[in-house]
Amino acid sequence: MKKTIIALYGRANEGKSSTLINLYNLMGGGTTTNINDISTSLIYQANKIAFISQSDPTVEIFETFEFDLRTFLTNNCNIVFVTSRTRGKIVHVIDELANEFGYNVIWLSTLFSPHLNTTILNDLHANYLLNLSNTLIFNQKIH
Protein backbone atom coordinates (compact mmCIF):
# COMPACT_ATOMS: atom_id res chain seq x y z
CA MET A 1 0.00 0.00 0.00
CA LYS A 2 1.08 3.58 -0.61
CA LYS A 3 1.80 5.23 2.72
CA THR A 4 -0.76 7.90 3.50
CA ILE A 5 -1.37 10.82 5.83
CA ILE A 6 -5.04 11.43 6.47
CA ALA A 7 -5.59 14.96 7.76
CA LEU A 8 -8.83 15.96 9.44
CA TYR A 9 -9.17 19.69 9.19
CA GLY A 10 -11.63 22.23 10.48
CA ARG A 11 -12.17 25.13 12.79
CA ALA A 12 -11.80 24.91 16.56
CA ASN A 13 -14.30 22.70 18.41
CA GLU A 14 -15.67 20.88 15.37
CA GLY A 15 -14.86 17.31 16.45
CA LYS A 16 -11.43 16.67 14.91
CA SER A 17 -9.80 15.29 18.04
CA SER A 18 -12.92 13.46 19.22
CA THR A 19 -13.25 11.75 15.85
CA LEU A 20 -9.60 10.72 15.86
CA ILE A 21 -9.81 9.34 19.40
CA ASN A 22 -12.96 7.41 18.46
CA LEU A 23 -11.07 5.91 15.52
CA TYR A 24 -8.12 5.00 17.78
CA ASN A 25 -10.54 3.17 20.07
CA LEU A 26 -12.23 1.39 17.12
CA MET A 27 -8.84 0.14 15.91
CA GLY A 28 -8.19 -1.50 19.26
CA GLY A 29 -6.17 1.20 20.92
CA GLY A 30 -8.06 0.81 24.15
CA THR A 31 -10.35 3.37 25.58
CA THR A 32 -9.06 6.88 25.89
CA THR A 33 -11.28 9.81 26.70
CA ASN A 34 -8.72 12.61 26.45
CA ILE A 35 -10.42 14.67 23.77
CA ASN A 36 -7.64 17.22 23.31
CA ASP A 37 -4.31 15.53 22.69
CA ILE A 38 -3.14 12.21 21.35
CA SER A 39 0.18 11.19 19.88
CA THR A 40 0.51 7.44 19.66
CA SER A 41 0.58 4.50 17.32
CA LEU A 42 -0.72 0.96 17.17
CA ILE A 43 -0.70 -2.09 14.96
CA TYR A 44 -3.94 -2.59 13.03
CA GLN A 45 -4.34 -5.33 10.40
CA ALA A 46 -0.53 -5.82 10.53
CA ASN A 47 0.05 -2.14 9.69
CA LYS A 48 1.55 0.65 11.77
CA ILE A 49 -1.07 3.35 12.27
CA ALA A 50 -0.28 6.66 14.00
CA PHE A 51 -2.53 9.31 15.50
CA ILE A 52 -1.59 12.92 16.22
CA SER A 53 -4.01 15.51 17.52
CA GLN A 54 -2.94 18.62 19.37
CA SER A 55 -5.05 21.24 21.08
CA ASP A 56 -4.93 24.92 20.23
CA PRO A 57 -2.08 25.76 17.86
CA THR A 58 0.73 27.51 19.74
CA VAL A 59 4.44 27.63 18.98
CA GLU A 60 5.09 24.81 21.46
CA ILE A 61 2.25 22.70 20.05
CA PHE A 62 3.50 23.26 16.50
CA GLU A 63 7.02 22.14 17.41
CA THR A 64 5.67 19.04 19.16
CA PHE A 65 3.37 18.27 16.22
CA GLU A 66 6.20 18.58 13.69
CA PHE A 67 8.51 16.39 15.82
CA ASP A 68 5.81 13.72 16.31
CA LEU A 69 4.85 13.66 12.63
CA ARG A 70 8.48 13.40 11.53
CA THR A 71 9.03 10.58 14.04
CA PHE A 72 6.04 8.56 12.82
CA LEU A 73 7.02 9.06 9.17
CA THR A 74 10.62 8.08 9.91
CA ASN A 75 9.31 4.94 11.62
CA ASN A 76 7.46 4.04 8.38
CA CYS A 77 3.92 4.14 9.71
CA ASN A 78 1.59 3.01 6.95
CA ILE A 79 -1.18 5.46 7.79
CA VAL A 80 -0.83 8.59 9.90
CA PHE A 81 -3.96 10.37 11.06
CA VAL A 82 -3.52 14.02 12.02
CA THR A 83 -5.75 16.94 12.89
CA SER A 84 -5.27 20.46 11.63
CA ARG A 85 -6.98 23.78 11.48
CA THR A 86 -7.97 24.98 8.04
CA ARG A 87 -4.80 26.98 7.48
CA GLY A 88 -1.49 27.83 9.10
CA LYS A 89 1.87 26.28 9.87
CA ILE A 90 0.54 22.78 10.57
CA VAL A 91 -1.07 22.60 7.12
CA HIS A 92 2.27 23.48 5.53
CA VAL A 93 4.31 21.05 7.62
CA ILE A 94 1.93 18.19 6.75
CA ASP A 95 2.41 18.84 3.03
CA GLU A 96 6.17 19.39 3.34
CA LEU A 97 6.83 16.23 5.35
CA ALA A 98 4.50 14.18 3.13
CA ASN A 99 6.59 15.24 0.13
CA GLU A 100 9.87 14.63 1.95
CA PHE A 101 8.89 11.09 3.00
CA GLY A 102 6.87 10.16 -0.11
CA TYR A 103 3.42 9.94 1.49
CA ASN A 104 0.05 10.62 -0.10
CA VAL A 105 -2.14 13.11 1.74
CA ILE A 106 -5.90 12.91 1.98
CA TRP A 107 -7.53 16.07 3.39
CA LEU A 108 -10.94 15.54 4.97
CA SER A 109 -13.14 18.02 6.76
CA THR A 110 -15.01 17.09 9.88
CA LEU A 111 -18.70 16.31 10.01
CA PHE A 112 -20.16 19.32 11.76
CA SER A 113 -23.57 20.84 12.30
CA PRO A 114 -24.53 23.38 14.93
CA HIS A 115 -27.94 21.68 15.22
CA LEU A 116 -27.13 17.96 15.24
CA ASN A 117 -25.64 15.69 17.89
CA THR A 118 -21.86 16.02 17.49
CA THR A 119 -21.18 12.76 19.32
CA ILE A 120 -23.14 10.83 16.70
CA LEU A 121 -21.47 12.74 13.86
CA ASN A 122 -18.01 12.04 15.32
CA ASP A 123 -18.84 8.33 15.68
CA LEU A 124 -20.07 8.18 12.07
CA HIS A 125 -16.92 9.89 10.82
CA ALA A 126 -14.68 7.56 12.86
CA ASN A 127 -16.41 4.56 11.26
CA TYR A 128 -15.94 6.12 7.82
CA LEU A 129 -12.22 6.56 8.57
CA LEU A 130 -12.02 2.94 9.66
CA ASN A 131 -13.53 1.87 6.32
CA LEU A 132 -11.14 4.17 4.45
CA SER A 133 -8.21 2.64 6.35
CA ASN A 134 -9.33 -0.85 5.42
CA THR A 135 -9.63 0.20 1.79
CA LEU A 136 -6.08 1.55 1.82
CA ILE A 137 -4.67 -1.42 3.71
CA PHE A 138 -6.21 -4.02 1.45
CA ASN A 139 -5.17 -2.11 -1.69
CA GLN A 140 -8.63 -1.55 -2.99
CA LYS A 141 -8.72 1.03 -5.74
CA ILE A 142 -10.05 4.38 -4.60
CA HIS A 143 -9.51 6.30 -7.82
Coordinates of N, CA, C and O in Angstrom, one line a residue:
M1 N 0.8 -1.2 0.0 CA 0.0 0.0 0.0 C 0.9 1.2 0.0 O 2.0 1.2 0.5
K2 N 0.4 2.3 -0.6 CA 1.1 3.6 -0.6 C 0.8 4.2 0.7 O -0.3 4.3 1.2
K3 N 1.9 4.6 1.4 CA 1.8 5.2 2.7 C 1.0 6.6 2.6 O 1.2 7.3 1.7
T4 N 0.2 6.8 3.6 CA -0.8 7.9 3.5 C -0.9 8.6 4.8 O -1.0 8.0 5.9
I5 N -1.0 10.0 4.7 CA -1.4 10.8 5.8 C -2.8 11.2 5.6 O -3.2 11.6 4.5
I6 N -3.6 11.0 6.6 CA -5.0 11.4 6.5 C -5.2 12.6 7.5 O -5.1 12.4 8.7
A7 N -5.5 13.8 6.9 CA -5.6 15.0 7.8 C -7.0 15.4 7.9 O -7.7 15.6 6.9
L8 N -7.5 15.4 9.1 CA -8.8 16.0 9.4 C -8.7 17.4 9.7 O -7.9 17.8 10.6
Y9 N -9.3 18.3 9.0 CA -9.2 19.7 9.2 C -10.5 20.3 9.5 O -11.6 19.8 9.1
G10 N -10.4 21.5 10.2 CA -11.6 22.2 10.5 C -11.3 23.3 11.5 O -10.2 23.4 12.0
R11 N -12.3 24.1 11.8 CA -12.2 25.1 12.8 C -12.1 24.5 14.2 O -12.3 23.3 14.4
A12 N -11.9 25.3 15.2 CA -11.8 24.9 16.6 C -13.2 24.3 17.0 O -14.2 24.8 16.5
N13 N -13.1 23.3 17.8 CA -14.3 22.7 18.4 C -15.3 22.1 17.4 O -16.5 22.2 17.6
E14 N -14.8 21.5 16.4 CA -15.7 20.9 15.4 C -15.5 19.4 15.3 O -16.0 18.7 14.4
G15 N -14.9 18.8 16.3 CA -14.9 17.3 16.5 C -13.7 16.6 15.9 O -13.7 15.4 15.8
K16 N -12.6 17.3 15.5 CA -11.4 16.7 14.9 C -10.8 15.7 15.9 O -10.6 14.5 15.5
S17 N -10.5 16.2 17.1 CA -9.8 15.3 18.0 C -10.7 14.2 18.5 O -10.3 13.0 18.7
S18 N -12.0 14.5 18.8 CA -12.9 13.5 19.2 C -13.1 12.4 18.2 O -13.1 11.2 18.5
T19 N -13.1 12.7 16.9 CA -13.3 11.7 15.8 C -12.0 10.9 15.8 O -12.1 9.6 15.7
L20 N -10.8 11.5 15.9 CA -9.6 10.7 15.9 C -9.5 9.8 17.0 O -9.1 8.6 16.9
I21 N -9.9 10.2 18.2 CA -9.8 9.3 19.4 C -10.8 8.2 19.3 O -10.5 7.1 19.6
N22 N -12.0 8.5 18.7 CA -13.0 7.4 18.5 C -12.4 6.4 17.5 O -12.5 5.2 17.7
L23 N -11.7 6.8 16.5 CA -11.1 5.9 15.5 C -10.0 5.1 16.2 O -9.9 3.9 16.0
Y24 N -9.2 5.7 17.0 CA -8.1 5.0 17.8 C -8.8 3.9 18.6 O -8.3 2.8 18.6
N25 N -9.8 4.2 19.3 CA -10.5 3.2 20.1 C -11.1 2.1 19.2 O -11.0 0.9 19.5
L26 N -11.7 2.4 18.0 CA -12.2 1.4 17.1 C -11.1 0.5 16.6 O -11.4 -0.7 16.3
M27 N -9.9 1.0 16.4 CA -8.8 0.1 15.9 C -8.2 -0.7 17.0 O -7.2 -1.4 16.7
G28 N -8.7 -0.7 18.2 CA -8.2 -1.5 19.3 C -7.2 -0.8 20.1 O -6.5 -1.5 20.9
G29 N -7.1 0.5 20.1 CA -6.2 1.2 20.9 C -6.5 1.3 22.4 O -5.9 2.0 23.1
G30 N -7.6 0.7 22.8 CA -8.1 0.8 24.1 C -9.1 1.9 24.2 O -9.7 2.2 23.2
T31 N -9.3 2.3 25.4 CA -10.3 3.4 25.6 C -9.7 4.6 26.2 O -9.2 4.6 27.3
T32 N -9.6 5.6 25.4 CA -9.1 6.9 25.9 C -10.1 7.9 25.8 O -10.9 7.9 24.8
T33 N -10.2 8.8 26.7 CA -11.3 9.8 26.7 C -10.7 11.2 26.7 O -11.4 12.2 26.7
N34 N -9.4 11.3 26.6 CA -8.7 12.6 26.5 C -9.1 13.2 25.1 O -8.6 12.7 24.1
I35 N -9.9 14.2 25.1 CA -10.4 14.7 23.8 C -9.6 15.8 23.2 O -9.9 16.4 22.2
N36 N -8.5 16.1 23.8 CA -7.6 17.2 23.3 C -6.4 16.8 22.6 O -6.1 17.2 21.5
D37 N -5.6 15.9 23.2 CA -4.3 15.5 22.7 C -4.1 14.0 22.6 O -4.5 13.3 23.5
I38 N -3.5 13.6 21.5 CA -3.1 12.2 21.3 C -2.0 12.2 20.4 O -1.9 12.9 19.4
S39 N -1.0 11.4 20.8 CA 0.2 11.2 19.9 C 0.7 9.8 20.2 O 1.4 9.6 21.1
T40 N 0.2 8.8 19.4 CA 0.5 7.4 19.7 C 0.4 6.6 18.4 O -0.1 7.2 17.4
S41 N 0.8 5.4 18.5 CA 0.6 4.5 17.3 C 0.1 3.1 17.8 O 0.2 2.8 19.0
L42 N -0.3 2.3 16.9 CA -0.7 1.0 17.2 C -0.6 0.1 15.9 O -0.3 0.6 14.8
I43 N -0.7 -1.2 16.1 CA -0.7 -2.1 15.0 C -2.1 -2.5 14.7 O -2.9 -2.9 15.6
Y44 N -2.6 -2.3 13.5 CA -3.9 -2.6 13.0 C -3.8 -3.3 11.7 O -3.2 -2.8 10.8
Q45 N -4.4 -4.5 11.6 CA -4.3 -5.3 10.4 C -2.9 -5.4 9.9 O -2.6 -5.3 8.7
A46 N -2.0 -5.7 10.8 CA -0.5 -5.8 10.5 C 0.1 -4.6 9.9 O 1.1 -4.6 9.2
N47 N -0.5 -3.4 10.2 CA 0.1 -2.1 9.7 C 0.2 -1.2 10.9 O -0.6 -1.2 11.8
K48 N 1.3 -0.4 10.8 CA 1.5 0.7 11.8 C 0.7 1.9 11.4 O 0.8 2.4 10.4
I49 N -0.2 2.2 12.4 CA -1.1 3.4 12.3 C -0.7 4.4 13.4 O -0.7 4.0 14.6
A50 N -0.6 5.6 13.0 CA -0.3 6.7 14.0 C -1.4 7.7 14.1 O -2.2 7.9 13.1
F51 N -1.5 8.3 15.2 CA -2.5 9.3 15.5 C -1.9 10.5 16.2 O -1.2 10.4 17.2
I52 N -2.1 11.7 15.6 CA -1.6 12.9 16.2 C -2.7 14.0 16.2 O -3.2 14.3 15.2
S53 N -3.1 14.4 17.4 CA -4.0 15.5 17.5 C -3.5 16.4 18.7 O -3.3 15.9 19.8
Q54 N -3.4 17.7 18.4 CA -2.9 18.6 19.4 C -4.0 19.6 19.6 O -4.8 19.9 18.7
S55 N -4.0 20.2 20.8 CA -5.0 21.2 21.1 C -4.7 22.5 20.4 O -4.0 22.5 19.3
D56 N -5.1 23.6 20.9 CA -4.9 24.9 20.2 C -3.5 25.1 19.7 O -2.5 24.9 20.4
P57 N -3.4 25.6 18.5 CA -2.1 25.8 17.9 C -1.3 26.9 18.5 O -1.6 28.1 18.3
T58 N -0.2 26.6 19.2 CA 0.7 27.5 19.7 C 2.1 27.1 19.2 O 2.2 26.1 18.5
V59 N 3.1 27.9 19.5 CA 4.4 27.6 19.0 C 4.9 26.3 19.5 O 5.4 25.4 18.8
E60 N 4.7 26.1 20.8 CA 5.1 24.8 21.5 C 4.3 23.6 20.9 O 4.9 22.6 20.6
I61 N 3.1 23.8 20.6 CA 2.3 22.7 20.1 C 2.7 22.4 18.6 O 2.9 21.3 18.2
F62 N 3.0 23.5 17.9 CA 3.5 23.3 16.5 C 4.8 22.5 16.5 O 5.0 21.5 15.7
E63 N 5.7 22.8 17.4 CA 7.0 22.1 17.4 C 6.8 20.7 17.8 O 7.5 19.8 17.2
T64 N 6.0 20.4 18.7 CA 5.7 19.0 19.2 C 5.0 18.3 18.0 O 5.4 17.1 17.7
F65 N 4.0 18.9 17.3 CA 3.4 18.3 16.2 C 4.4 17.9 15.1 O 4.4 16.8 14.6
E66 N 5.2 18.8 14.8 CA 6.2 18.6 13.7 C 7.1 17.4 14.1 O 7.4 16.6 13.3
F67 N 7.6 17.4 15.3 CA 8.5 16.4 15.8 C 7.8 15.0 15.8 O 8.4 14.0 15.3
D68 N 6.6 15.0 16.3 CA 5.8 13.7 16.3 C 5.5 13.2 14.9 O 5.7 12.0 14.6
L69 N 5.1 14.1 14.0 CA 4.9 13.7 12.6 C 6.1 13.1 12.0 O 6.1 12.1 11.3
R70 N 7.2 13.8 12.1 CA 8.5 13.4 11.5 C 8.9 12.0 12.1 O 9.3 11.1 11.4
T71 N 8.7 11.8 13.4 CA 9.0 10.6 14.0 C 8.2 9.4 13.5 O 8.7 8.4 13.1
F72 N 6.9 9.6 13.3 CA 6.0 8.6 12.8 C 6.4 8.3 11.3 O 6.3 7.1 10.9
L73 N 6.7 9.3 10.6 CA 7.0 9.1 9.2 C 8.4 8.4 9.1 O 8.5 7.5 8.2
T74 N 9.3 8.7 9.9 CA 10.6 8.1 9.9 C 10.5 6.6 10.3 O 11.2 5.8 9.8
N75 N 9.5 6.3 11.2 CA 9.3 4.9 11.6 C 8.4 4.2 10.6 O 8.0 3.1 11.0
N76 N 8.2 4.7 9.5 CA 7.5 4.0 8.4 C 6.1 3.6 8.8 O 5.6 2.5 8.4
C77 N 5.3 4.5 9.5 CA 3.9 4.1 9.7 C 3.2 4.1 8.4 O 3.5 4.9 7.5
N78 N 2.3 3.2 8.2 CA 1.6 3.0 6.9 C 0.5 4.1 6.7 O 0.4 4.6 5.6
I79 N -0.2 4.4 7.8 CA -1.2 5.5 7.8 C -0.9 6.3 9.0 O -0.8 5.8 10.1
V80 N -1.0 7.6 8.8 CA -0.8 8.6 9.9 C -2.0 9.5 9.9 O -2.3 10.2 8.9
F81 N -2.8 9.5 10.9 CA -4.0 10.4 11.1 C -3.5 11.6 11.8 O -2.9 11.5 12.9
V82 N -3.9 12.8 11.3 CA -3.5 14.0 12.0 C -4.7 14.9 12.0 O -5.6 14.8 11.2
T83 N -4.7 15.9 12.9 CA -5.8 16.9 12.9 C -5.1 18.3 12.6 O -3.9 18.5 12.9
S84 N -5.8 19.2 12.0 CA -5.3 20.5 11.6 C -6.4 21.5 11.5 O -7.5 21.1 11.2
R85 N -6.1 22.7 11.8 CA -7.0 23.8 11.5 C -7.0 23.9 10.0 O -6.3 23.3 9.2
T86 N -7.8 24.9 9.5 CA -8.0 25.0 8.0 C -6.8 25.7 7.3 O -6.7 25.6 6.1
R87 N -6.0 26.3 8.1 CA -4.8 27.0 7.5 C -3.7 27.2 8.6 O -4.0 26.9 9.7
G88 N -2.5 27.6 8.1 CA -1.5 27.8 9.1 C -0.3 26.9 8.9 O -0.2 26.1 8.0
K89 N 0.6 27.0 9.9 CA 1.9 26.3 9.9 C 1.7 24.8 9.8 O 2.4 24.1 9.1
I90 N 0.7 24.2 10.5 CA 0.5 22.8 10.6 C 0.1 22.3 9.2 O 0.6 21.2 8.8
V91 N -0.7 23.0 8.5 CA -1.1 22.6 7.1 C 0.2 22.5 6.2 O 0.4 21.5 5.5
H92 N 1.1 23.5 6.3 CA 2.3 23.5 5.5 C 3.2 22.4 5.9 O 3.8 21.7 5.0
V93 N 3.4 22.1 7.2 CA 4.3 21.0 7.6 C 3.8 19.7 7.2 O 4.6 18.8 6.9
I94 N 2.5 19.5 7.2 CA 1.9 18.2 6.7 C 2.3 18.0 5.3 O 2.8 16.9 4.9
D95 N 2.1 19.0 4.5 CA 2.4 18.8 3.0 C 3.9 18.7 2.8 O 4.3 17.8 2.0
E96 N 4.7 19.5 3.5 CA 6.2 19.4 3.3 C 6.7 18.0 3.7 O 7.5 17.4 3.0
L97 N 6.3 17.5 4.9 CA 6.8 16.2 5.4 C 6.3 15.1 4.5 O 7.0 14.1 4.3
A98 N 5.0 15.2 4.0 CA 4.5 14.2 3.1 C 5.4 14.1 1.9 O 5.7 13.0 1.4
N99 N 5.7 15.2 1.3 CA 6.6 15.2 0.1 C 8.0 14.7 0.4 O 8.5 13.9 -0.3
E100 N 8.5 15.1 1.6 CA 9.9 14.6 1.9 C 9.9 13.1 2.1 O 10.9 12.5 1.7
F101 N 8.9 12.5 2.7 CA 8.9 11.1 3.0 C 8.1 10.3 2.0 O 8.0 9.0 2.1
G102 N 7.6 10.9 0.9 CA 6.9 10.2 -0.1 C 5.5 9.6 0.3 O 5.1 8.5 -0.2
Y103 N 4.8 10.3 1.1 CA 3.4 9.9 1.5 C 2.4 10.6 0.7 O 2.5 11.8 0.3
N104 N 1.3 10.0 0.4 CA 0.1 10.6 -0.1 C -0.6 11.4 1.1 O -0.4 11.0 2.2
V105 N -1.4 12.4 0.7 CA -2.1 13.1 1.7 C -3.6 13.1 1.3 O -3.9 13.5 0.1
I106 N -4.5 12.8 2.2 CA -5.9 12.9 2.0 C -6.4 13.9 3.0 O -6.2 13.7 4.2
W107 N -7.0 15.0 2.5 CA -7.5 16.1 3.4 C -9.0 15.9 3.5 O -9.7 15.8 2.5
L108 N -9.5 15.7 4.7 CA -10.9 15.5 5.0 C -11.4 16.5 6.0 O -10.8 16.7 7.0
S109 N -12.6 17.1 5.7 CA -13.1 18.0 6.8 C -13.9 17.2 7.7 O -14.3 16.0 7.5
T110 N -14.2 17.8 8.9 CA -15.0 17.1 9.9 C -16.5 17.1 9.5 O -16.9 17.9 8.6
L111 N -17.2 16.2 10.1 CA -18.7 16.3 10.0 C -19.2 17.2 11.1 O -18.9 17.0 12.3
F112 N -19.8 18.3 10.8 CA -20.2 19.3 11.8 C -21.5 19.9 11.4 O -21.8 20.2 10.3
S113 N -22.3 20.1 12.4 CA -23.6 20.8 12.3 C -23.9 21.5 13.6 O -23.8 20.8 14.7
P114 N -24.2 22.7 13.7 CA -24.5 23.4 14.9 C -25.8 22.9 15.5 O -26.1 23.1 16.7
H115 N -26.6 22.1 14.8 CA -27.9 21.7 15.2 C -28.1 20.2 15.4 O -29.1 19.7 15.9
L116 N -27.1 19.4 15.1 CA -27.1 18.0 15.2 C -26.2 17.5 16.3 O -25.2 18.2 16.7
N117 N -26.4 16.3 16.8 CA -25.6 15.7 17.9 C -24.2 15.4 17.4 O -24.0 14.6 16.6
T118 N -23.2 16.1 18.0 CA -21.9 16.0 17.5 C -21.3 14.7 17.9 O -20.4 14.2 17.1
T119 N -21.7 14.1 19.0 CA -21.2 12.8 19.3 C -21.5 11.7 18.2 O -20.7 10.9 17.8
I120 N -22.7 11.8 17.8 CA -23.1 10.8 16.7 C -22.4 11.1 15.4 O -21.9 10.2 14.8
L121 N -22.2 12.4 15.1 CA -21.5 12.7 13.9 C -20.0 12.3 14.0 O -19.5 11.7 13.0
N122 N -19.4 12.5 15.1 CA -18.0 12.0 15.3 C -17.9 10.5 15.2 O -16.9 10.0 14.6
D123 N -18.9 9.8 15.8 CA -18.8 8.3 15.7 C -19.0 7.9 14.2 O -18.3 7.0 13.8
L124 N -19.9 8.5 13.5 CA -20.1 8.2 12.1 C -18.8 8.4 11.3 O -18.4 7.6 10.4
H125 N -18.1 9.6 11.5 CA -16.9 9.9 10.8 C -15.8 8.9 11.2 O -15.0 8.5 10.3
A126 N -15.7 8.5 12.5 CA -14.7 7.6 12.9 C -14.9 6.2 12.1 O -13.9 5.6 11.7
N127 N -16.1 5.8 12.0 CA -16.4 4.6 11.3 C -16.1 4.7 9.8 O -15.6 3.8 9.2
Y128 N -16.3 5.9 9.2 CA -15.9 6.1 7.8 C -14.4 6.0 7.7 O -13.9 5.4 6.7
L129 N -13.7 6.6 8.6 CA -12.2 6.6 8.6 C -11.7 5.1 8.7 O -10.7 4.8 8.1
L130 N -12.4 4.3 9.5 CA -12.0 2.9 9.7 C -12.2 2.2 8.3 O -11.3 1.5 7.9
N131 N -13.3 2.5 7.6 CA -13.5 1.9 6.3 C -12.5 2.4 5.3 O -12.0 1.6 4.5
L132 N -12.2 3.6 5.3 CA -11.1 4.2 4.4 C -9.8 3.5 4.7 O -9.1 3.1 3.8
S133 N -9.5 3.3 6.0 CA -8.2 2.6 6.3 C -8.2 1.2 5.8 O -7.2 0.8 5.2
N134 N -9.3 0.5 6.0 CA -9.3 -0.9 5.4 C -9.2 -0.9 3.9 O -8.5 -1.7 3.3
T135 N -9.8 0.1 3.2 CA -9.6 0.2 1.8 C -8.2 0.4 1.4 O -7.7 -0.2 0.5
L136 N -7.5 1.3 2.1 CA -6.1 1.6 1.8 C -5.2 0.3 2.1 O -4.3 0.0 1.4
I137 N -5.5 -0.3 3.3 CA -4.7 -1.4 3.7 C -4.8 -2.6 2.7 O -3.8 -3.3 2.4
F138 N -6.0 -2.9 2.3 CA -6.2 -4.0 1.4 C -6.1 -3.7 0.0 O -6.6 -4.4 -0.9
N139 N -5.5 -2.5 -0.3 CA -5.2 -2.1 -1.7 C -6.4 -2.1 -2.6 O -6.2 -2.4 -3.8
Q140 N -7.5 -1.7 -2.1 CA -8.6 -1.5 -3.0 C -8.5 -0.2 -3.7 O -8.0 0.8 -3.1
K141 N -8.9 -0.2 -5.0 CA -8.7 1.0 -5.7 C -9.7 2.1 -5.3 O -10.9 1.8 -5.1
I142 N -9.2 3.3 -5.0 CA -10.1 4.4 -4.6 C -10.0 5.5 -5.6 O -10.5 6.6 -5.3
H143 N -9.5 5.2 -6.8 CA -9.5 6.3 -7.8 C -10.4 5.9 -9.0 O -10.9 4.8 -9.1

